[in-house]
Structures are given as structure tokens and as C-alpha cells.
Amino acid sequence: MQTEPPSLMPNIDLPQFDLVVIGSGPSGRRAAVQAAKLGRSVLVVERGARVGGVSVHTGTIPSKTMRETVLNLSGWRERGFYGRAYRVKQDISAADIRARMVKTLEHEVDVLDHQFARNGVKVMRGEASFRSPHEIRVRREGEEDRIVRGRFVLVAVGTVPFRPDYVPFDGASVFDSDEIVEVPRLPRSLTVIGAGVIGVEYATIFSALEVQVTLVEPRASFLDFIDKELMEEFVHDLRDRNVSLRLGAEVTRIEFDANGRPVCRIATGRDVTSDMLLFAAGRMGATEGLDLAVAGLEADRRGRLAVDGRTLQTAVPHIYAAGDVIGFPSLASTSMEQGRVAACHAFGVPAPPPPEFFPYGIYAVPEISTVGMSEEEVRKRAIPYECGIARFRETSRGHIMGLDRGMMKMIFSKKTRRLLGVHIVGEGATELIHIGQAVLNLRGTIDYFMDNTFNYPTLAEAYKIAALDAWNRAFAAAPGAVPVAPPEGAGEALD
Ligand SMILES: Cc1cc2nc3c(=O)[nH]c(=O)nc-3n(C[C@H](O)[C@H](O)[C@H](O)COP(=O)(O)OP(=O)(O)OC[C@H]3O[C@@H](n4cnc5c(N)ncnc54)[C@H](O)[C@@H]3O)c2cc1C
């Protein structure tokens, strides 16, 4: 257990806090509130105009709000029923998208401001950097620097988009992944460079607006951590919607043509020209201006800080780091948990480690969500397994909703009957996954799905269908066999 450093006697004139948090994104916010709830004095330093971080202002919430607006206004969810020509609003503009976003973000910031105020968390605006291992300098333009001291410090500065020199960002037709949320107009065609989660989300959101999208990725495959069978389904869907996938395409230059349109020069010679370009190939830890060396710390070449994964301590024990600045998995959901664990550890409160499996949500159109092992991982571990598949169109709810796409894949151990992984692509995937997550982390078996009654009609019924499919393949050895009780010890070992 962490022993708290002695109280900070020298420089008693400086404002002193038990915890100084740099950054007000999900990890900083959660750590600050947790520490305040433990009765500690907390200061959050935030350089942005408002609290909330990338998550609230340029990442999670804006991109998901844009997605929701696009799906609602385009009538996307109803097209399976009324046909591809169905529209709720004929001419969707960038202003339509912004209007809902502004409202949502305002609300999120209000909630946050209120949460900090209610818990007595102080907030200081300005750019933080280390002046010594316990002292933080806060700089604001046109004002004198302020110095504060923290017994503990949490670096929760998140990331900034990677902006290589060869990309001519201009905020008019070439954007990075932070700028695109304020897109001034909707293009007729869009090139997205980088088929990571962010690139794929935006590519598919714009494609749902009938923008002609080309997704360019230097590697031969993308989203490799997702189960391959699910990706086949996803890619099929994208191709069906005319999303042009240019895998294995290395961009050598980006220039403007005579009409001012960005042109991606590709090593193979097959260039891509479009009205607009989004560069979404990577983000860097926002550690550049922190003067880490003064605190005895060093970031890696991507600006990331190494921590003890259990405690979130950096190499300097009273300095913690959490959120995207420590790298994988770089999710708002996991960042919050890391913030909580860091605060608990600093103040000697036991915090159980997070469960083995956490869900991954990709808010593309269609959504992808996954928890546990993919079929490829199960094979690698040589676990005898069976899969069950359910298609949303097999559920009554799917019929009612007019879904012609969407599938769930479940993987079970043949030896212990334990659930090993759930993989979903389609409507509601990011919500549905939590049933699988609960069963997985509670070490449940196929029998949970066979024995329990599910609401009807629901998409969640897909769990039952997929489980039955797996059971029929793996466990129903004889015709007419009925589900049998799990063997002794089921739920203990994975395999
Ligand atoms: C387009 C996009 C979509 C995403 N979608 C999802 C999603 O659907 N689900 C999900 O779970 N995650 C998603 N993420 C990831 C999620 O946004 C991040 O994991 C999360 O925001 C990381 O939180 P954080 O605590 O590291 O801080 P961040 O949210 O990165 O915020 C860091 C804060 O620190 C401040 N800061 C930085 N340096 C200083 C300094 N020197 N002084 C003072 N303040 C400083 C910044 O201004 C910022 O406010 C998405 C990200 C992007 C970019």
C-alpha cells in the first residue's frame, strides 16, 4: 500500500493540495471526485476553455452525438423497412449536426461543473507544467504564473492528434480528428486516412450521410483486435454501401489539385481525390509542455508515460498517470476506472482491480462491440471451443425494427461450457454487450443462456439463439439430447 508523502511544509505560502490533477478528462475527473469523497483537498488544472477533456469536447461525446444526429435525421435505422431511399430530412447540413452537439456538450459540461462544485473540487484554468516533483506551475496568457503544490499529482493530460508535417492541415478541407467535430460544411466526398477506431467511426458516419467515403490504411487489414468473422460481416456491409476500402495503401504526399481539393498520393500510384480529408492516423500523449524531466519523468516517443498497471504510479511514486496518456486501451470508460484506482491507491484505500474482461465499443455504422476472447485468441490458447451465431433478423424484435443486418457470435469452452467471448455487430451492439460482459466476468456458462427467460421481443434474444446454436453443435451429441447440468468445476478454469 502506498504510504503518503509527508505533508508539504516548505513553501508553506503556496496553495497546497492533497492531490493536484492535471487535466479534466474522464480519468482526471474521476480521480478528483474520488479523492474529494475521501475527504482530501483536490485541485484540477485544465488548460481548455471548459472542463471535460477530449472526451467531452472533441472525442467521445461529440462523435457519438454526430452519429446519433446523422442516424436520426437520415432515417438510417428505418431504411431496412421503408427502403434505401427513405429520409427523415432531405438536406442535412453541418449546422444541423452542430446544433445538437452544442446542446449535448453544454449539458455534459454543466453536469461536470456541478459535480466538481458539489464535491468541493477546485478548478484552475491554465497550462500546467512541473516546477519540481511536488510543484505545478500554472500558466495563463497575460497573467503571472501561479504555483501550487500537491502531495500527490495525477497526470491526466490525455492525447492530441498526431499531425505529421506531410499533411497540409488547413481547417477548411484537411482536418484532424479533433477538428472534424466542427466540420463547417458537409463534403460530397471524404478521404479518411487511418482505419483505426476513430477513422472507421467517422468514415461510416459520413457514409451514412451518403458522402462518398474512401478509407485509406497502410496496413493490409484493420481493427485486427476484432474477431475476424465479425469483421467480414462489417466489411461486407461497408462495401455494400459503397465505402471504398484502400488497404495496404501508403500515402506518400498530400497536395491540393487546381480546384483546391486534397489529393492523396499513394505509393502504388492510385491516388485519391476528394472534397475533404480527415487525417485520423494516431494520437500522441499530451506531455510535451509538462517539463517532465523536472519531476524525474520521461515520456516515450509517442508522448506516453509508463505506469505500474496495478497502482497507476509512474517511476516517481507520488506522481500517478491515468487515461490515454498511459496508452492502451485509451477509452473513456477505462480511463475513469484508472482515475479511481489511482486516487484510491494514493490515499491508501483498497480498490479491487478491474475485472479481467472489459467491453470494447466501436460506434461505427453499424456498431461493433466485443468482450472476452476472439475466435483467433481462443485458438491461439488451444482451448477446445464452439461458436454460436445469431442473426438479428432471426429475432422478432429484429423483424419489427426492419433489421436485415447484424449478428452476434458467442464462443464457449467445450470442456467447461464457460462463455469465452461475445462479439456483436449491428444495432444496439454497444448496449447488448453488457449481458455477455456480466456472464463472462461472473464466470458463467452456456447454461445461463439456455436456462434463463429473456424479454420478448428483444434483440437480447440473440443471446439465447446463439447459445442454442453453439449447444446444438457442441453439446447435443445425440439426437433429442437435452441440456445437461454443467460438469463439476465449471466456471473455475477458462478452458
Ligand atoms: C474521436 C474520438 C472518439 C472517441 N470515442 C470513444 C468512445 O466512443 N468510447 C470511449 O470509451 N472512448 C472514446 N474515445 C476515447 C476517449 O475520448 C479517451 O479515452 C478519453 O477522453 C481519455 O481521457 P483522459 O482522462 O485521458 O483525458 P482527455 O479526455 O484526453 O482530456 C485530457 C485533458 O487534459 C487537458 N490538458 C492536457 N495538457 C494539459 C496541461 N499541460 N495543463 C492543463 N490541462 C491539460 C486537456 O485540455 C484535456 O482537457 C474517443 C476519442 C476520440 C478522439
XYZ file of C-alpha atoms and ligand atoms in Angstrom:
548
model
C 0.000 0.000 0.000
C 1.231 3.492 -0.855
C 2.470 5.468 2.154
C 1.569 9.110 1.801
C 4.474 11.517 1.435
C 4.905 13.839 4.432
C 2.820 16.993 4.342
C 4.401 19.707 2.278
C 5.977 22.061 4.775
C 8.464 24.016 2.652
C 6.982 26.943 0.777
C 4.016 26.980 3.103
C 2.841 30.186 1.394
C 1.952 28.260 -1.738
C -1.530 26.820 -2.079
C -1.227 23.164 -1.096
C -3.474 20.267 -2.042
C -3.541 16.585 -1.239
C -3.962 15.910 -4.935
C -3.270 18.082 -7.959
C -4.806 16.645 -11.122
C -3.557 17.880 -14.493
C -6.407 17.508 -16.977
C -10.180 17.272 -16.506
C -10.975 14.393 -18.893
C -12.540 11.127 -17.673
C -9.504 9.932 -15.683
C -8.769 13.308 -14.070
C -12.387 13.931 -13.257
C -12.924 10.533 -11.705
C -9.720 10.706 -9.645
C -10.577 14.216 -8.423
C -14.075 13.268 -7.305
C -12.869 10.026 -5.714
C -10.163 11.857 -3.744
C -12.641 14.540 -2.683
C -15.058 11.873 -1.499
C -12.218 10.521 0.647
C -12.068 13.933 2.304
C -8.913 15.148 0.523
C -8.265 18.594 -0.905
C -8.134 18.456 -4.690
C -7.202 20.901 -7.427
C -7.838 20.187 -11.097
C -5.787 22.241 -13.557
C -7.319 22.445 -17.028
C -5.892 24.329 -19.993
C -9.040 24.071 -22.105
C -11.731 26.732 -22.025
C -14.065 24.330 -20.230
C -13.709 21.146 -18.219
C -14.377 17.733 -19.751
C -11.330 16.928 -21.830
C -11.127 15.306 -25.239
C -13.970 13.066 -24.154
C -16.492 15.902 -23.847
C -15.188 18.443 -26.347
C -13.614 16.726 -29.338
C -13.789 12.936 -28.899
C -16.296 10.567 -27.363
C -19.356 12.736 -26.813
C -19.163 14.902 -29.968
C -18.532 11.943 -32.267
C -21.357 9.947 -30.698
C -23.670 12.951 -30.865
C -22.787 13.423 -34.526
C -23.538 9.752 -35.124
C -26.896 9.938 -33.398
C -27.860 13.096 -35.297
C -26.889 11.546 -38.623
C -28.800 8.334 -37.925
C -31.872 10.227 -36.751
C -32.025 12.859 -39.484
C -31.121 10.471 -42.289
C -33.706 7.910 -41.166
C -30.940 5.321 -41.315
C -32.492 2.956 -38.787
C -35.770 2.814 -40.729
C -34.334 2.126 -44.159
C -34.417 -1.651 -43.722
C -38.165 -1.302 -43.523
C -39.019 1.600 -45.814
C -36.232 1.146 -48.356
C -32.898 2.802 -49.027
C -34.488 5.972 -50.378
C -36.194 6.717 -47.036
C -35.145 10.042 -45.433
C -36.372 11.926 -42.387
C -34.766 15.198 -43.526
C -33.807 15.777 -47.128
C -30.935 18.250 -46.905
C -28.908 17.645 -43.793
C -26.372 20.411 -43.172
C -23.339 20.840 -40.952
C -25.442 23.313 -38.935
C -27.978 20.544 -38.168
C -25.184 18.410 -36.793
C -23.662 21.249 -34.770
C -26.973 22.296 -33.234
C -27.466 19.020 -31.401
C -23.818 18.798 -30.497
C -23.742 22.211 -28.826
C -26.762 21.307 -26.735
C -25.318 17.951 -25.679
C -21.894 19.333 -24.825
C -23.360 22.221 -22.822
C -25.271 19.723 -20.761
C -22.230 17.484 -20.215
C -20.108 20.432 -19.063
C -22.851 21.630 -16.710
C -23.028 18.204 -15.120
C -19.276 18.175 -14.663
C -19.069 21.695 -13.237
C -21.784 20.779 -10.808
C -20.080 17.523 -9.837
C -16.830 19.346 -9.063
C -18.637 22.073 -7.099
C -20.730 19.562 -5.129
C -17.625 17.621 -4.101
C -15.531 20.674 -3.290
C -13.044 20.058 -6.110
C -11.259 23.299 -7.036
C -10.627 24.021 -10.693
C -7.885 26.298 -12.016
C -7.660 27.310 -15.678
C -4.244 27.293 -17.284
C -1.454 25.229 -18.764
C 0.219 23.091 -16.114
C 3.858 22.047 -16.026
C 6.160 20.691 -13.354
C 8.309 23.169 -11.463
C 9.565 20.432 -9.120
C 8.283 16.934 -8.332
C 5.651 18.408 -5.977
C 5.159 21.840 -7.536
C 2.987 22.648 -10.525
C 3.288 25.875 -12.461
C 0.024 27.114 -13.967
C 0.394 29.486 -16.882
C -2.325 31.713 -18.288
C -1.782 34.151 -21.078
C -1.439 37.732 -19.890
C -1.253 36.700 -16.226
C 1.522 35.940 -13.820
C 2.326 32.232 -13.396
C 0.833 30.589 -10.348
C 2.491 27.797 -8.395
C 0.587 25.143 -6.470
C 1.859 22.183 -4.511
C 0.477 18.669 -4.383
C 1.357 15.800 -2.040
C 0.252 13.644 -4.943
C -0.004 14.592 -8.591
C -2.044 12.840 -11.269
C -1.022 13.384 -14.872
C -4.282 13.001 -16.783
C -3.432 15.084 -19.822
C -4.757 12.693 -22.463
C -3.668 12.969 -26.072
C -3.561 15.326 -29.036
C -3.954 14.287 -32.678
C -0.763 13.213 -34.438
C -0.143 15.874 -37.101
C 2.747 14.826 -39.361
C 4.436 17.522 -41.474
C 3.353 15.992 -44.775
C -0.336 16.630 -44.057
C -1.386 20.193 -45.039
C -3.984 20.742 -42.299
C -5.914 23.898 -43.140
C -9.132 23.660 -41.153
C -11.071 24.121 -44.414
C -10.701 20.857 -46.281
C -7.999 18.940 -44.393
C -8.844 18.157 -40.764
C -7.510 16.194 -37.843
C -9.752 14.100 -35.585
C -10.280 16.949 -33.094
C -11.215 19.487 -35.772
C -13.684 17.337 -37.681
C -16.355 17.724 -34.980
C -16.676 21.354 -36.073
C -16.876 20.497 -39.753
C -18.009 23.731 -41.458
C -19.817 22.054 -44.369
C -20.703 18.544 -45.453
C -18.493 17.328 -48.286
C -19.643 15.301 -51.271
C -16.632 13.057 -50.885
C -14.290 12.369 -47.979
C -10.965 10.582 -47.688
C -10.207 9.204 -44.244
C -6.586 8.284 -43.602
C -6.218 5.717 -40.841
C -8.598 2.806 -40.328
C -8.306 2.727 -36.541
C -11.368 3.096 -34.331
C -11.671 6.871 -34.834
C -11.131 6.721 -38.609
C -13.637 3.895 -39.033
C -16.235 5.653 -36.886
C -16.071 8.889 -38.870
C -15.820 7.122 -42.245
C -19.028 5.210 -41.588
C -20.879 8.164 -40.040
C -20.185 10.304 -43.129
C -21.056 7.382 -45.365
C -24.470 7.167 -43.666
C -24.954 10.739 -44.942
C -24.295 9.440 -48.436
C -20.921 11.111 -48.605
C -18.656 9.083 -50.902
C -16.012 7.845 -48.468
C -12.597 6.337 -49.176
C -10.868 4.770 -46.194
C -7.107 4.616 -46.668
C -4.959 2.379 -44.465
C -1.297 1.472 -44.998
C -1.690 -1.949 -43.376
C -3.310 -4.839 -45.219
C -6.014 -5.249 -42.584
C -7.697 -3.116 -39.944
C -9.271 -3.380 -36.487
C -7.237 -6.549 -36.052
C -8.293 -6.969 -32.418
C -11.863 -7.685 -33.528
C -12.976 -11.260 -34.257
C -12.308 -11.947 -37.956
C -15.752 -13.366 -38.715
C -17.337 -10.210 -37.332
C -15.011 -8.055 -39.399
C -16.020 -9.965 -42.538
C -19.627 -9.059 -41.833
C -18.679 -5.438 -41.148
C -16.563 -5.092 -44.284
C -19.332 -6.653 -46.369
C -21.697 -4.010 -45.024
C -19.267 -1.178 -45.844
C -18.691 -2.396 -49.390
C -22.430 -2.770 -49.880
C -22.738 0.930 -49.007
C -20.001 1.916 -51.453
C -17.385 2.760 -48.856
C -14.178 2.379 -50.778
C -11.578 0.480 -48.732
C -7.988 1.102 -49.762
C -5.992 -1.264 -47.566
C -2.237 -1.631 -47.992
C -2.211 1.911 -49.397
C 0.693 4.003 -48.210
C 0.209 7.755 -48.528
C 3.380 9.442 -49.756
C 2.140 13.050 -50.108
C -0.973 15.116 -49.804
C -1.412 18.023 -52.200
C -4.226 20.210 -53.491
C -5.441 19.986 -57.074
C -6.269 23.020 -59.238
C -9.730 23.181 -57.626
C -8.269 23.168 -54.130
C -9.315 19.563 -53.477
C -6.947 17.425 -51.391
C -5.222 14.682 -53.363
C -3.632 11.728 -51.565
C -0.676 10.427 -53.473
C -0.492 6.692 -52.843
C 2.712 4.692 -53.269
C 1.047 2.334 -55.748
C 0.133 5.300 -57.958
C -3.635 5.020 -57.485
C -4.254 8.472 -55.990
C -7.392 9.510 -54.136
C -9.000 12.930 -54.641
C -11.920 14.155 -52.566
C -13.651 17.315 -51.343
C -12.387 16.838 -47.826
C -9.785 14.824 -45.974
C -9.697 13.579 -42.406
C -6.334 12.500 -41.062
C -7.060 10.091 -38.217
C -3.874 8.058 -38.045
C -2.893 8.170 -34.418
C -2.717 10.395 -31.383
C 0.192 11.458 -29.134
C 0.344 11.762 -25.340
C -0.068 15.470 -24.475
C 3.079 15.553 -22.369
C 5.211 17.883 -24.459
C 4.830 21.031 -22.349
C 4.806 19.350 -18.936
C 8.546 19.669 -18.200
C 8.522 16.058 -17.126
C 12.290 15.951 -16.625
C 11.990 18.406 -13.727
C 9.811 15.824 -11.986
C 12.191 12.981 -12.831
C 9.957 11.542 -15.538
C 10.357 10.773 -19.214
C 7.736 10.050 -21.861
C 8.199 7.578 -24.704
C 8.442 8.710 -28.340
C 4.652 8.860 -28.566
C 4.454 11.113 -25.531
C 3.166 8.338 -23.293
C 4.045 7.678 -19.664
C 4.809 4.235 -18.270
C 2.977 3.266 -15.073
C 2.591 0.304 -12.783
C -0.608 -1.159 -14.240
C -1.897 -2.129 -10.797
C -1.370 1.166 -8.969
C -1.075 3.704 -11.818
C 2.121 5.087 -10.225
C 4.815 6.405 -12.513
C 8.514 5.891 -11.828
C 8.154 8.704 -9.243
C 5.857 7.116 -6.638
C 3.821 10.198 -5.659
C 3.118 11.020 -9.340
C 0.398 8.976 -10.949
C -0.739 8.889 -14.578
C -4.033 7.665 -15.970
C -6.152 7.788 -19.103
C -4.960 7.984 -22.683
C -1.549 9.314 -21.663
C -0.627 5.798 -20.491
C -1.744 4.189 -23.758
C -3.906 1.112 -24.338
C -6.872 0.756 -24.162
C -7.407 4.538 -24.457
C -11.109 4.549 -23.738
C -13.142 6.988 -21.694
C -14.629 4.030 -19.830
C -11.293 2.520 -18.781
C -9.768 5.974 -18.143
C -12.402 6.644 -15.482
C -11.574 3.406 -13.730
C -7.863 4.188 -13.846
C -8.519 7.588 -12.242
C -10.449 5.947 -9.430
C -7.767 3.312 -8.837
C -5.008 5.983 -8.772
C -6.852 8.129 -6.211
C -7.677 5.138 -4.018
C -4.109 3.915 -4.111
C -2.671 7.332 -3.284
C -4.862 7.644 -0.203
C -4.474 4.090 0.999
C -7.961 2.870 0.157
C -8.102 -0.632 -1.263
C -9.530 -0.637 -4.773
C -10.238 -4.053 -6.234
C -8.507 -4.499 -9.560
C -10.803 -4.154 -12.572
C -12.339 -7.428 -13.790
C -10.416 -9.438 -16.355
C -12.649 -8.537 -19.306
C -13.893 -5.100 -20.302
C -16.078 -4.329 -23.291
C -14.872 -2.543 -26.369
C -17.364 -0.396 -28.268
C -16.799 0.923 -31.766
C -19.545 3.380 -32.634
C -19.277 2.890 -36.336
C -22.350 2.490 -38.523
C -23.069 -0.355 -37.833
C -21.842 -0.577 -34.246
C -19.341 -3.190 -33.170
C -18.891 -4.354 -29.621
C -16.845 -7.125 -28.191
C -15.887 -8.610 -24.826
C -13.606 -11.517 -23.994
C -11.627 -13.593 -26.427
C -11.968 -13.601 -30.190
C -12.012 -16.945 -32.012
C -8.421 -16.275 -33.072
C -7.323 -15.792 -29.441
C -9.144 -18.919 -28.274
C -7.395 -20.921 -30.993
C -4.042 -19.456 -30.044
C -4.593 -20.618 -26.471
C -5.550 -24.084 -27.748
C -8.835 -24.068 -25.827
C -11.371 -26.544 -27.262
C -14.310 -24.320 -28.171
C -17.537 -23.976 -30.073
C -19.221 -20.896 -31.521
C -22.866 -19.985 -31.799
C -24.194 -17.399 -34.204
C -27.442 -15.440 -34.148
C -28.562 -13.011 -36.815
C -30.713 -10.111 -35.680
C -33.175 -10.880 -38.458
C -33.868 -14.177 -36.664
C -35.360 -12.274 -33.719
C -38.898 -10.930 -33.697
C -37.588 -7.581 -32.484
C -35.279 -7.516 -35.484
C -38.296 -8.043 -37.782
C -40.224 -5.291 -36.062
C -37.281 -2.930 -36.410
C -36.730 -3.889 -40.033
C -33.170 -5.073 -39.392
C -31.704 -7.043 -42.241
C -28.164 -6.871 -40.864
C -26.497 -7.525 -37.547
C -25.146 -10.621 -35.892
C -23.945 -11.943 -32.582
C -21.237 -14.536 -32.154
C -20.639 -16.298 -28.860
C -17.721 -18.565 -28.027
C -17.896 -21.262 -25.360
C -15.368 -23.675 -23.909
C -16.291 -27.238 -24.862
C -14.685 -28.558 -21.697
C -16.134 -26.257 -19.034
C -19.060 -24.761 -21.023
C -17.818 -21.331 -19.915
C -18.508 -18.283 -22.029
C -15.215 -17.100 -23.514
C -16.245 -14.202 -25.724
C -19.150 -12.278 -27.222
C -18.866 -10.322 -30.460
C -21.651 -8.234 -31.889
C -22.029 -6.122 -34.992
C -25.264 -4.253 -35.597
C -27.898 -2.110 -33.970
C -27.518 -1.782 -30.202
C -24.262 -3.766 -30.085
C -22.647 -1.451 -27.509
C -25.611 -1.873 -25.143
C -26.252 -5.568 -25.746
C -22.665 -6.485 -24.969
C -23.122 -5.874 -21.234
C -25.164 -9.049 -20.793
C -22.231 -11.007 -22.165
C -19.803 -8.997 -20.069
C -21.690 -9.816 -16.868
C -21.862 -13.526 -17.600
C -18.216 -13.591 -18.649
C -16.887 -11.810 -15.571
C -19.142 -13.877 -13.303
C -17.628 -16.959 -14.959
C -20.962 -18.092 -16.340
C -21.534 -20.961 -18.739
C -23.732 -21.649 -21.756
C -26.363 -22.864 -19.308
C -27.128 -19.295 -18.207
C -28.419 -18.516 -21.663
C -30.208 -21.837 -22.073
C -31.977 -21.721 -18.707
C -32.994 -18.085 -18.356
C -36.012 -16.324 -19.782
C -35.314 -13.222 -21.839
C -37.758 -10.407 -22.531
C -39.595 -10.950 -25.784
C -39.372 -9.439 -28.313
C -35.854 -8.089 -27.817
C -32.563 -8.105 -29.653
C -31.125 -9.653 -26.474
C -32.907 -12.819 -27.527
C -29.969 -13.215 -29.891
C -28.027 -14.459 -26.843
C -30.397 -17.373 -26.494
C -30.348 -18.123 -30.207
C -26.558 -18.031 -30.392
C -26.222 -20.162 -27.252
C -28.635 -22.733 -28.663
C -26.701 -22.741 -31.902
C -23.468 -23.469 -30.022
C -25.154 -26.065 -27.842
C -26.548 -27.874 -30.852
C -23.094 -28.036 -32.390
C -21.032 -28.914 -29.361
C -23.147 -30.347 -26.596
C -26.124 -32.054 -28.211
C -24.192 -35.195 -29.039
C -27.221 -37.408 -29.538
C -30.434 -36.529 -31.358
C -33.027 -35.428 -28.808
C -30.419 -34.666 -26.130
C -31.466 -32.082 -23.572
C -29.160 -29.531 -21.983
C -27.206 -31.160 -19.181
C -26.024 -29.664 -15.923
C -22.571 -28.124 -16.079
C -19.816 -30.523 -15.080
C -18.140 -30.298 -11.703
C -15.808 -27.289 -11.556
C -17.430 -25.465 -14.461
C -16.782 -21.766 -14.164
C -13.413 -22.258 -12.456
C -10.932 -22.736 -15.277
C -11.343 -20.989 -18.600
C -10.678 -23.984 -20.792
C -12.946 10.895 -31.967
C -12.849 10.104 -30.691
C -13.879 9.251 -30.340
C -13.815 8.526 -29.162
N -14.842 7.694 -28.836
C -14.815 6.998 -27.685
C -15.900 6.169 -27.303
O -16.888 6.063 -28.015
N -15.841 5.495 -26.129
C -14.763 5.600 -25.300
O -14.764 4.961 -24.226
N -13.705 6.377 -25.633
C -13.713 7.072 -26.796
N -12.658 7.882 -27.143
C -11.506 7.935 -26.258
C -11.759 8.882 -25.084
O -12.122 10.153 -25.548
C -10.497 8.957 -24.280
O -10.144 7.649 -23.887
C -10.653 9.792 -23.033
O -11.069 11.089 -23.346
C -9.313 9.869 -22.321
O -9.492 10.532 -21.139
P -8.292 11.202 -20.367
O -8.672 11.172 -18.931
O -7.015 10.608 -20.763
O -8.335 12.755 -20.764
P -8.759 13.537 -22.066
O -10.205 13.375 -22.303
O -7.832 13.237 -23.157
O -8.535 15.024 -21.560
C -7.274 15.498 -21.149
C -7.434 16.907 -20.651
O -6.180 17.361 -20.165
C -6.031 18.725 -20.531
N -4.596 19.045 -20.556
C -3.642 18.496 -21.352
N -2.435 19.014 -21.063
C -2.635 19.904 -20.072
C -1.775 20.768 -19.356
N -0.454 20.801 -19.591
N -2.313 21.569 -18.408
C -3.645 21.550 -18.153
N -4.509 20.756 -18.800
C -4.015 19.922 -19.745
C -6.658 18.817 -21.906
O -7.031 20.153 -22.213
C -7.860 17.900 -21.733
O -8.971 18.639 -21.272
C -12.687 8.639 -28.312
C -11.651 9.502 -28.661
C -11.718 10.242 -29.831
C -10.592 11.164 -30.173
